Amino acid sequence: MARLMRAIRVSEFGGPSVLQLCSDVPVPNPGQRQVLIRTHACGVNPVETYIRSGAYARKPSLPYTPGTDVSGVVEEVGDGVSALKAGDRVFTTATETGGYAEFTLACEDCVHPLPSSLDYMQGAALGVPYCTAYRALFHRAQAKAGETVLVHGASGGVGVAACQLARARGLRVLGTAGTAEGLELVLNNQAHLAFNHREPGYTSKIMEATGGQGVEVIVEMLANVNLSTDLQMLAYGGRVTVVGSRGPIEINPRDTMAKESSIMGVALFFATAEEKNECASALSAGLHAGWLRPSVGRQYPLEDAAQAHHDIINSPGASGKMVLTM
Ligand code: NAP
């Protein structure tokens, strides 16, 4: 008889209430080079709300279970898996069957060892946030030691990751948050300076902190609000990487001519196998050296997935990565 598990299922696109908890979902069986994981925690990423709403360009076929960033323990491995075994602590960078569930199936190359220094919640904060931050900083902006980066929205999942990765690479790190708690979190996660993006005039303070020169790189979490002012804050040859944007914005293209600056889109989806391997190696090095330490914010039990989806979009005041616990 098939084993059953609790999992969130989406049978139609729509608001958070389409995230339904089901108790009779069959536990999947691992196939060739697949790993079955007993899930302890799963990261909640904003993109999962866009997909669930039906507004995202790439839609899964219905019904589906959301979630890519799982941490847990290997339950069983399929044929051809040699690097992992039952009982190993792991985290994922993608899943086959969705992470908002008690068990998750993932391809072997998307499953990585979770060091004993991190708990499961932290393990669920690694995948999308750290791979996106790495892509924005190093694959797109080509950020280098000695440059200054502004992480515009540094208190959430991607922002904390960007601060830690940039600091470890020798950049000067400026980060923003919208609350006192967020500012403290940003400073505790390797930013040299923190600024409140809800405070009038904060961009002048950022310029002052660079001696009026501006920053070489901006990792932008809300481009539809900030892109125009970002262009003013860049140094000569500066790069803005657009990680997040929730609508249109008017900019003056002359601002890019004045500094010979660049606006670069970021989409983790387009990372090549080689780029993914490079990122995995960098994360592994950071985990073992100890400077890479995910910061976990709001936590919700699996049955409150709909509330988590509501809050990640509508309740500002991020303080680290949002996770679901099983
Ligand atoms: P998150 O954990 O919810 O964090 C959101 C961040 O945005 C918080 O630091 C928040 O700060 C900040 N923010 C809010 N208002 C802001 C403003 N006016 N200016 C600057 N920052 C502001 O989300 P996340 O996981 O870090 O993701 C951030 C964005 O990147 C989302 O839009 C997500 O969809 C996108 N993303 C894109 C990719 C890609 O491949 N392109 C991959 C992953 C994520 P406060 O709450 O403190 O105000």
CSV table of C-alpha atoms and ligand atoms in Angstrom, one decimal:
chain,number,residue,atom,x,y,z
A,1,MET,CA,0.0,0.0,0.0
A,2,ALA,CA,1.3,3.5,-0.9
A,3,ARG,CA,2.6,5.6,2.0
A,4,LEU,CA,0.7,8.9,2.4
A,5,MET,CA,1.9,12.3,3.5
A,6,ARG,CA,0.7,15.8,4.2
A,7,ALA,CA,1.5,18.3,1.4
A,8,ILE,CA,0.2,21.6,0.1
A,9,ARG,CA,-1.5,21.1,-3.3
A,10,VAL,CA,-2.5,23.9,-5.8
A,11,SER,CA,-5.4,22.8,-8.1
A,12,GLU,CA,-6.2,26.2,-9.6
A,13,PHE,CA,-4.2,29.5,-9.9
A,14,GLY,CA,-5.4,32.3,-7.6
A,15,GLY,CA,-4.9,33.9,-4.2
A,16,PRO,CA,-3.2,32.4,-1.2
A,17,SER,CA,-6.3,30.3,-0.3
A,18,VAL,CA,-5.6,28.0,-3.3
A,19,LEU,CA,-2.8,26.5,-1.2
A,20,GLN,CA,-4.7,23.6,0.2
A,21,LEU,CA,-3.3,21.2,2.8
A,22,CYS,CA,-4.0,17.5,1.8
A,23,SER,CA,-3.3,14.6,4.1
A,24,ASP,CA,-3.5,11.8,1.5
A,25,VAL,CA,-0.8,12.6,-1.0
A,26,PRO,CA,1.3,9.5,-2.0
A,27,VAL,CA,4.9,9.6,-0.9
A,28,PRO,CA,6.9,9.6,-4.2
A,29,ASN,CA,9.4,6.8,-5.0
A,30,PRO,CA,12.9,7.8,-6.1
A,31,GLY,CA,13.8,6.9,-9.6
A,32,GLN,CA,17.1,6.7,-11.4
A,33,ARG,CA,19.5,9.3,-9.8
A,34,GLN,CA,16.8,10.7,-7.6
A,35,VAL,CA,16.7,11.2,-3.8
A,36,LEU,CA,13.7,11.0,-1.5
A,37,ILE,CA,14.1,13.5,1.4
A,38,ARG,CA,12.1,13.7,4.6
A,39,THR,CA,11.5,17.4,4.7
A,40,HIS,CA,12.1,19.4,7.9
A,41,ALA,CA,11.8,22.9,6.5
A,42,CYS,CA,11.2,24.6,3.1
A,43,GLY,CA,12.0,28.2,2.2
A,44,VAL,CA,9.2,30.4,0.9
A,45,ASN,CA,10.3,32.6,-2.0
A,46,PRO,CA,8.3,35.5,-3.5
A,47,VAL,CA,8.4,33.8,-6.9
A,48,GLU,CA,6.2,31.0,-5.5
A,49,THR,CA,3.4,33.6,-4.9
A,50,TYR,CA,3.7,34.9,-8.5
A,51,ILE,CA,3.5,31.3,-9.9
A,52,ARG,CA,0.6,30.4,-7.6
A,53,SER,CA,-1.4,33.5,-8.7
A,54,GLY,CA,-1.1,32.4,-12.4
A,55,ALA,CA,0.6,35.7,-13.4
A,56,TYR,CA,4.1,34.2,-13.9
A,57,ALA,CA,5.5,33.4,-17.4
A,58,ARG,CA,6.4,29.8,-16.6
A,59,LYS,CA,3.4,27.9,-15.1
A,60,PRO,CA,3.5,24.4,-13.7
A,61,SER,CA,0.7,22.0,-14.8
A,62,LEU,CA,-2.0,21.6,-12.2
A,63,PRO,CA,-2.2,20.2,-9.6
A,64,TYR,CA,1.2,20.9,-8.1
A,65,THR,CA,3.1,21.4,-4.9
A,66,PRO,CA,5.2,24.6,-4.6
A,67,GLY,CA,8.7,24.9,-3.1
A,68,THR,CA,12.3,24.4,-4.2
A,69,ASP,CA,14.4,25.0,-1.2
A,70,VAL,CA,14.1,22.0,1.1
A,71,SER,CA,16.2,20.9,4.0
A,72,GLY,CA,15.9,17.5,5.7
A,73,VAL,CA,17.2,14.0,5.9
A,74,VAL,CA,17.7,11.5,3.0
A,75,GLU,CA,15.0,8.8,3.4
A,76,GLU,CA,15.9,6.7,0.4
A,77,VAL,CA,18.0,6.9,-2.8
A,78,GLY,CA,17.2,5.7,-6.3
A,79,ASP,CA,19.5,3.6,-8.6
A,80,GLY,CA,22.7,5.3,-9.6
A,81,VAL,CA,23.0,7.6,-6.5
A,82,SER,CA,26.4,7.0,-4.9
A,83,ALA,CA,27.3,10.3,-3.2
A,84,LEU,CA,24.3,10.3,-0.8
A,85,LYS,CA,22.7,7.7,1.5
A,86,ALA,CA,19.8,7.3,3.9
A,87,GLY,CA,20.3,9.4,7.0
A,88,ASP,CA,22.4,12.2,5.4
A,89,ARG,CA,21.4,15.8,6.3
A,90,VAL,CA,20.9,17.7,3.0
A,91,PHE,CA,19.5,20.8,1.4
A,92,THR,CA,18.2,21.2,-2.2
A,93,THR,CA,18.4,23.9,-4.9
A,94,ALA,CA,15.4,22.4,-6.9
A,95,THR,CA,12.9,19.6,-6.4
A,96,GLU,CA,10.9,17.4,-8.7
A,97,THR,CA,7.7,17.1,-6.6
A,98,GLY,CA,7.7,20.3,-4.5
A,99,GLY,CA,9.0,21.2,-1.1
A,100,TYR,CA,5.8,22.2,0.8
A,101,ALA,CA,5.4,18.6,1.8
A,102,GLU,CA,6.6,16.0,4.3
A,103,PHE,CA,8.6,14.2,1.7
A,104,THR,CA,10.3,15.6,-1.4
A,105,LEU,CA,11.9,14.0,-4.4
A,106,ALA,CA,14.9,15.8,-5.9
A,107,CYS,CA,17.5,15.0,-8.6
A,108,GLU,CA,20.8,14.0,-7.1
A,109,ASP,CA,22.7,17.0,-8.6
A,110,CYS,CA,20.3,19.4,-6.8
A,111,VAL,CA,20.9,17.8,-3.4
A,112,HIS,CA,23.8,19.0,-1.3
A,113,PRO,CA,25.2,18.1,2.2
A,114,LEU,CA,24.0,20.3,5.0
A,115,PRO,CA,26.8,20.9,7.5
A,116,SER,CA,26.1,20.1,11.1
A,117,SER,CA,26.8,23.7,12.0
A,118,LEU,CA,23.4,24.7,10.4
A,119,ASP,CA,20.0,23.8,11.6
A,120,TYR,CA,17.2,22.7,9.2
A,121,MET,CA,15.7,26.2,9.1
A,122,GLN,CA,18.9,27.7,7.9
A,123,GLY,CA,19.3,24.9,5.4
A,124,ALA,CA,16.0,25.9,3.8
A,125,ALA,CA,17.3,29.5,3.4
A,126,LEU,CA,20.1,28.6,1.1
A,127,GLY,CA,18.9,27.5,-2.4
A,128,VAL,CA,17.2,30.3,-4.3
A,129,PRO,CA,18.4,33.3,-2.1
A,130,TYR,CA,22.2,32.4,-2.2
A,131,CYS,CA,22.2,31.3,-5.8
A,132,THR,CA,20.4,34.5,-6.9
A,133,ALA,CA,22.7,36.7,-4.8
A,134,TYR,CA,25.7,34.9,-6.3
A,135,ARG,CA,24.4,35.3,-9.8
A,136,ALA,CA,23.6,39.0,-9.4
A,137,LEU,CA,27.0,39.9,-7.8
A,138,PHE,CA,29.4,37.7,-9.7
A,139,HIS,CA,27.9,36.3,-12.9
A,140,ARG,CA,26.0,39.5,-13.9
A,141,ALA,CA,27.7,42.5,-12.2
A,142,GLN,CA,31.2,40.9,-12.1
A,143,ALA,CA,31.7,42.6,-8.7
A,144,LYS,CA,35.3,42.7,-7.5
A,145,ALA,CA,37.2,43.1,-4.3
A,146,GLY,CA,37.6,46.8,-3.4
A,147,GLU,CA,34.3,47.9,-5.0
A,148,THR,CA,31.3,49.1,-3.1
A,149,VAL,CA,28.0,47.4,-3.4
A,150,LEU,CA,24.6,48.7,-2.3
A,151,VAL,CA,22.3,45.8,-1.4
A,152,HIS,CA,19.0,47.6,-1.9
A,153,GLY,CA,16.7,45.4,0.2
A,154,ALA,CA,19.2,43.7,2.4
A,155,SER,CA,16.9,42.4,5.2
A,156,GLY,CA,15.3,39.5,3.2
A,157,GLY,CA,16.4,36.2,1.9
A,158,VAL,CA,18.4,37.4,-1.1
A,159,GLY,CA,19.6,40.5,0.6
A,160,VAL,CA,21.3,38.8,3.6
A,161,ALA,CA,22.9,36.3,1.2
A,162,ALA,CA,24.2,39.2,-1.0
A,163,CYS,CA,25.7,40.9,2.1
A,164,GLN,CA,27.6,37.8,3.2
A,165,LEU,CA,28.8,36.8,-0.3
A,166,ALA,CA,30.0,40.4,-1.1
A,167,ARG,CA,31.8,40.9,2.2
A,168,ALA,CA,33.6,37.6,1.9
A,169,ARG,CA,34.8,38.6,-1.6
A,170,GLY,CA,36.3,41.8,-0.3
A,171,LEU,CA,33.7,44.4,-1.3
A,172,ARG,CA,32.5,47.3,0.9
A,173,VAL,CA,28.9,46.5,1.7
A,174,LEU,CA,26.1,49.0,2.2
A,175,GLY,CA,22.6,47.5,2.8
A,176,THR,CA,19.1,48.9,3.3
A,177,ALA,CA,16.1,47.7,5.3
A,178,GLY,CA,12.8,49.3,6.2
A,179,THR,CA,12.6,48.7,10.0
A,180,ALA,CA,14.9,49.1,13.0
A,181,GLU,CA,15.0,45.3,13.4
A,182,GLY,CA,15.9,44.9,9.7
A,183,LEU,CA,18.7,47.4,10.0
A,184,GLU,CA,20.2,45.6,13.0
A,185,LEU,CA,19.9,42.3,11.0
A,186,VAL,CA,21.7,43.8,8.0
A,187,LEU,CA,24.6,45.0,10.2
A,188,ASN,CA,24.8,41.6,11.9
A,189,ASN,CA,25.1,39.9,8.4
A,190,GLN,CA,28.3,41.5,7.2
A,191,ALA,CA,27.1,44.9,5.9
A,192,HIS,CA,29.6,47.7,6.8
A,193,LEU,CA,26.7,50.3,6.9
A,194,ALA,CA,22.9,50.1,6.9
A,195,PHE,CA,20.3,52.7,5.7
A,196,ASN,CA,16.5,52.8,6.1
A,197,HIS,CA,14.8,52.8,2.7
A,198,ARG,CA,11.7,54.2,4.2
A,199,GLU,CA,13.4,57.3,5.6
A,200,PRO,CA,13.3,60.4,3.5
A,201,GLY,CA,16.7,61.5,2.2
A,202,TYR,CA,18.4,58.1,2.8
A,203,THR,CA,19.9,58.1,-0.7
A,204,SER,CA,21.9,61.3,0.2
A,205,LYS,CA,23.3,59.5,3.2
A,206,ILE,CA,24.4,56.6,1.0
A,207,MET,CA,26.1,59.1,-1.3
A,208,GLU,CA,27.8,60.8,1.7
A,209,ALA,CA,29.1,57.4,2.8
A,210,THR,CA,30.8,57.0,-0.6
A,211,GLY,CA,32.4,60.5,-0.4
A,212,GLY,CA,30.0,61.5,-3.2
A,213,GLN,CA,31.5,59.0,-5.6
A,214,GLY,CA,28.6,56.6,-5.7
A,215,VAL,CA,28.6,52.8,-5.6
A,216,GLU,CA,30.0,50.5,-8.3
A,217,VAL,CA,27.3,47.8,-7.9
A,218,ILE,CA,23.6,47.8,-6.8
A,219,VAL,CA,21.7,44.6,-6.1
A,220,GLU,CA,18.1,45.9,-6.5
A,221,MET,CA,15.2,44.1,-4.9
A,222,LEU,CA,12.4,46.6,-5.9
A,223,ALA,CA,13.4,48.2,-9.2
A,224,ASN,CA,10.0,49.6,-9.9
A,225,VAL,CA,10.5,51.9,-6.9
A,226,ASN,CA,14.2,52.5,-7.0
A,227,LEU,CA,15.7,52.2,-10.5
A,228,SER,CA,15.6,55.9,-11.3
A,229,THR,CA,17.4,56.9,-8.0
A,230,ASP,CA,19.7,53.9,-8.4
A,231,LEU,CA,21.1,55.4,-11.6
A,232,GLN,CA,21.9,58.6,-9.7
A,233,MET,CA,23.8,56.7,-7.0
A,234,LEU,CA,26.1,54.8,-9.3
A,235,ALA,CA,29.8,55.6,-9.7
A,236,TYR,CA,31.3,55.8,-13.2
A,237,GLY,CA,30.9,52.4,-14.9
A,238,GLY,CA,28.5,51.3,-12.3
A,239,ARG,CA,26.1,48.3,-12.7
A,240,VAL,CA,22.5,47.9,-11.3
A,241,THR,CA,21.4,44.3,-11.2
A,242,VAL,CA,17.6,44.0,-11.2
A,243,VAL,CA,16.8,41.1,-9.0
A,244,GLY,CA,13.2,42.1,-8.1
A,245,SER,CA,10.6,44.4,-9.7
A,246,ARG,CA,6.9,44.5,-9.3
A,247,GLY,CA,5.8,46.9,-12.0
A,248,PRO,CA,7.0,49.6,-14.4
A,249,ILE,CA,9.0,52.8,-13.6
A,250,GLU,CA,10.1,55.8,-15.7
A,251,ILE,CA,13.9,56.4,-15.9
A,252,ASN,CA,15.9,59.0,-17.8
A,253,PRO,CA,18.2,57.0,-20.2
A,254,ARG,CA,20.7,60.0,-20.1
A,255,ASP,CA,21.5,59.0,-16.5
A,256,THR,CA,23.2,55.9,-18.0
A,257,MET,CA,25.2,58.0,-20.5
A,258,ALA,CA,26.5,60.3,-17.8
A,259,LYS,CA,28.2,57.4,-16.0
A,260,GLU,CA,28.5,54.9,-18.8
A,261,SER,CA,26.5,52.7,-16.4
A,262,SER,CA,24.6,49.5,-17.1
A,263,ILE,CA,21.2,48.0,-16.0
A,264,MET,CA,21.3,44.2,-15.9
A,265,GLY,CA,18.4,41.8,-15.5
A,266,VAL,CA,19.0,38.8,-13.3
A,267,ALA,CA,17.1,35.5,-13.7
A,268,LEU,CA,18.3,32.5,-11.8
A,269,PHE,CA,16.4,30.3,-14.3
A,270,PHE,CA,19.1,31.0,-16.9
A,271,ALA,CA,22.1,29.8,-14.9
A,272,THR,CA,24.0,27.2,-16.9
A,273,ALA,CA,25.2,23.9,-15.4
A,274,GLU,CA,28.7,25.3,-15.2
A,275,GLU,CA,27.5,28.4,-13.3
A,276,LYS,CA,25.4,26.3,-10.9
A,277,ASN,CA,28.5,24.1,-10.1
A,278,GLU,CA,30.6,27.2,-9.5
A,279,CYS,CA,27.9,28.6,-7.2
A,280,ALA,CA,27.6,25.3,-5.3
A,281,SER,CA,31.4,25.2,-4.8
A,282,ALA,CA,31.4,28.8,-3.5
A,283,LEU,CA,28.5,28.1,-1.1
A,284,SER,CA,30.1,24.9,0.1
A,285,ALA,CA,33.4,26.8,0.8
A,286,GLY,CA,31.5,29.5,2.7
A,287,LEU,CA,29.6,27.0,4.7
A,288,HIS,CA,32.7,25.1,5.8
A,289,ALA,CA,34.7,28.3,6.5
A,290,GLY,CA,31.8,29.6,8.6
A,291,TRP,CA,31.2,33.0,7.0
A,292,LEU,CA,28.1,31.8,5.2
A,293,ARG,CA,25.3,31.6,7.8
A,294,PRO,CA,21.7,32.1,6.6
A,295,SER,CA,19.5,34.2,8.8
A,296,VAL,CA,16.0,32.9,9.4
A,297,GLY,CA,13.1,35.2,9.9
A,298,ARG,CA,9.4,34.5,10.0
A,299,GLN,CA,8.5,30.8,10.4
A,300,TYR,CA,5.2,29.1,9.7
A,301,PRO,CA,3.9,25.5,10.1
A,302,LEU,CA,3.1,23.7,6.8
A,303,GLU,CA,-0.6,24.2,7.3
A,304,ASP,CA,-0.2,28.0,7.4
A,305,ALA,CA,1.4,28.2,3.9
A,306,ALA,CA,-1.4,30.5,2.7
A,307,GLN,CA,-0.7,32.9,5.6
A,308,ALA,CA,3.0,32.8,4.7
A,309,HIS,CA,2.2,33.7,1.0
A,310,HIS,CA,0.0,36.5,2.1
A,311,ASP,CA,2.6,37.9,4.5
A,312,ILE,CA,5.7,37.7,2.2
A,313,ILE,CA,4.0,40.1,-0.2
A,314,ASN,CA,1.9,42.2,2.1
A,315,SER,CA,3.7,42.5,5.4
A,316,PRO,CA,6.9,44.6,5.1
A,317,GLY,CA,9.6,44.3,7.7
A,318,ALA,CA,11.6,41.3,6.5
A,319,SER,CA,14.1,40.0,9.1
A,320,GLY,CA,15.8,37.2,7.2
A,321,LYS,CA,14.4,34.2,5.3
A,322,MET,CA,10.8,33.1,5.6
A,323,VAL,CA,10.5,29.3,6.1
A,324,LEU,CA,7.8,26.7,6.5
A,325,THR,CA,8.4,23.9,9.0
A,326,MET,CA,7.0,20.4,8.7
B,1,NAP,P1,12.1,39.0,0.9
B,1,NAP,O1,12.8,38.0,1.8
B,1,NAP,O2,10.6,39.1,1.0
B,1,NAP,O3,12.8,40.4,1.1
B,1,NAP,C1,12.3,41.5,0.4
B,1,NAP,C2,13.3,42.7,0.6
B,1,NAP,O4,12.9,43.8,-0.1
B,1,NAP,C3,13.4,43.1,2.1
B,1,NAP,O5,14.7,43.3,2.4
B,1,NAP,C4,12.5,44.4,2.1
B,1,NAP,O6,12.9,45.2,3.2
B,1,NAP,C5,13.0,44.9,0.8
B,1,NAP,N1,12.2,46.1,0.4
B,1,NAP,C6,10.9,46.4,0.6
B,1,NAP,N2,10.7,47.7,0.2
B,1,NAP,C7,11.8,48.1,-0.4
B,1,NAP,C8,12.2,49.4,-1.0
B,1,NAP,N3,11.3,50.4,-1.2
B,1,NAP,N4,13.5,49.5,-1.5
B,1,NAP,C9,14.4,48.5,-1.3
B,1,NAP,N5,14.1,47.3,-0.7
B,1,NAP,C10,12.8,47.1,-0.3
B,1,NAP,O7,12.3,38.6,-0.7
B,1,NAP,P2,13.6,37.9,-1.3
B,1,NAP,O8,13.5,36.5,-1.3
B,1,NAP,O9,14.8,38.6,-0.7
B,1,NAP,O10,13.4,38.4,-2.8
B,1,NAP,C11,13.6,39.8,-3.1
B,1,NAP,C12,13.1,40.1,-4.5
B,1,NAP,O11,13.9,39.4,-5.5
B,1,NAP,C13,11.6,39.6,-4.8
B,1,NAP,O12,11.0,40.5,-5.6
B,1,NAP,C14,11.8,38.3,-5.5
B,1,NAP,O13,10.7,38.0,-6.3
B,1,NAP,C15,13.1,38.6,-6.3
B,1,NAP,N6,13.9,37.4,-6.7
B,1,NAP,C16,14.3,37.3,-8.0
B,1,NAP,C17,15.0,36.3,-8.4
B,1,NAP,C18,15.5,36.3,-9.8
B,1,NAP,O14,16.0,35.3,-10.3
B,1,NAP,N7,15.5,37.4,-10.5
B,1,NAP,C19,15.3,35.3,-7.5
B,1,NAP,C20,14.9,35.4,-6.2
B,1,NAP,C21,14.2,36.5,-5.8
B,1,NAP,P3,11.9,45.6,4.4
B,1,NAP,O15,10.9,44.5,4.5
B,1,NAP,O16,12.8,45.7,5.6
B,1,NAP,O17,11.3,46.9,4.0
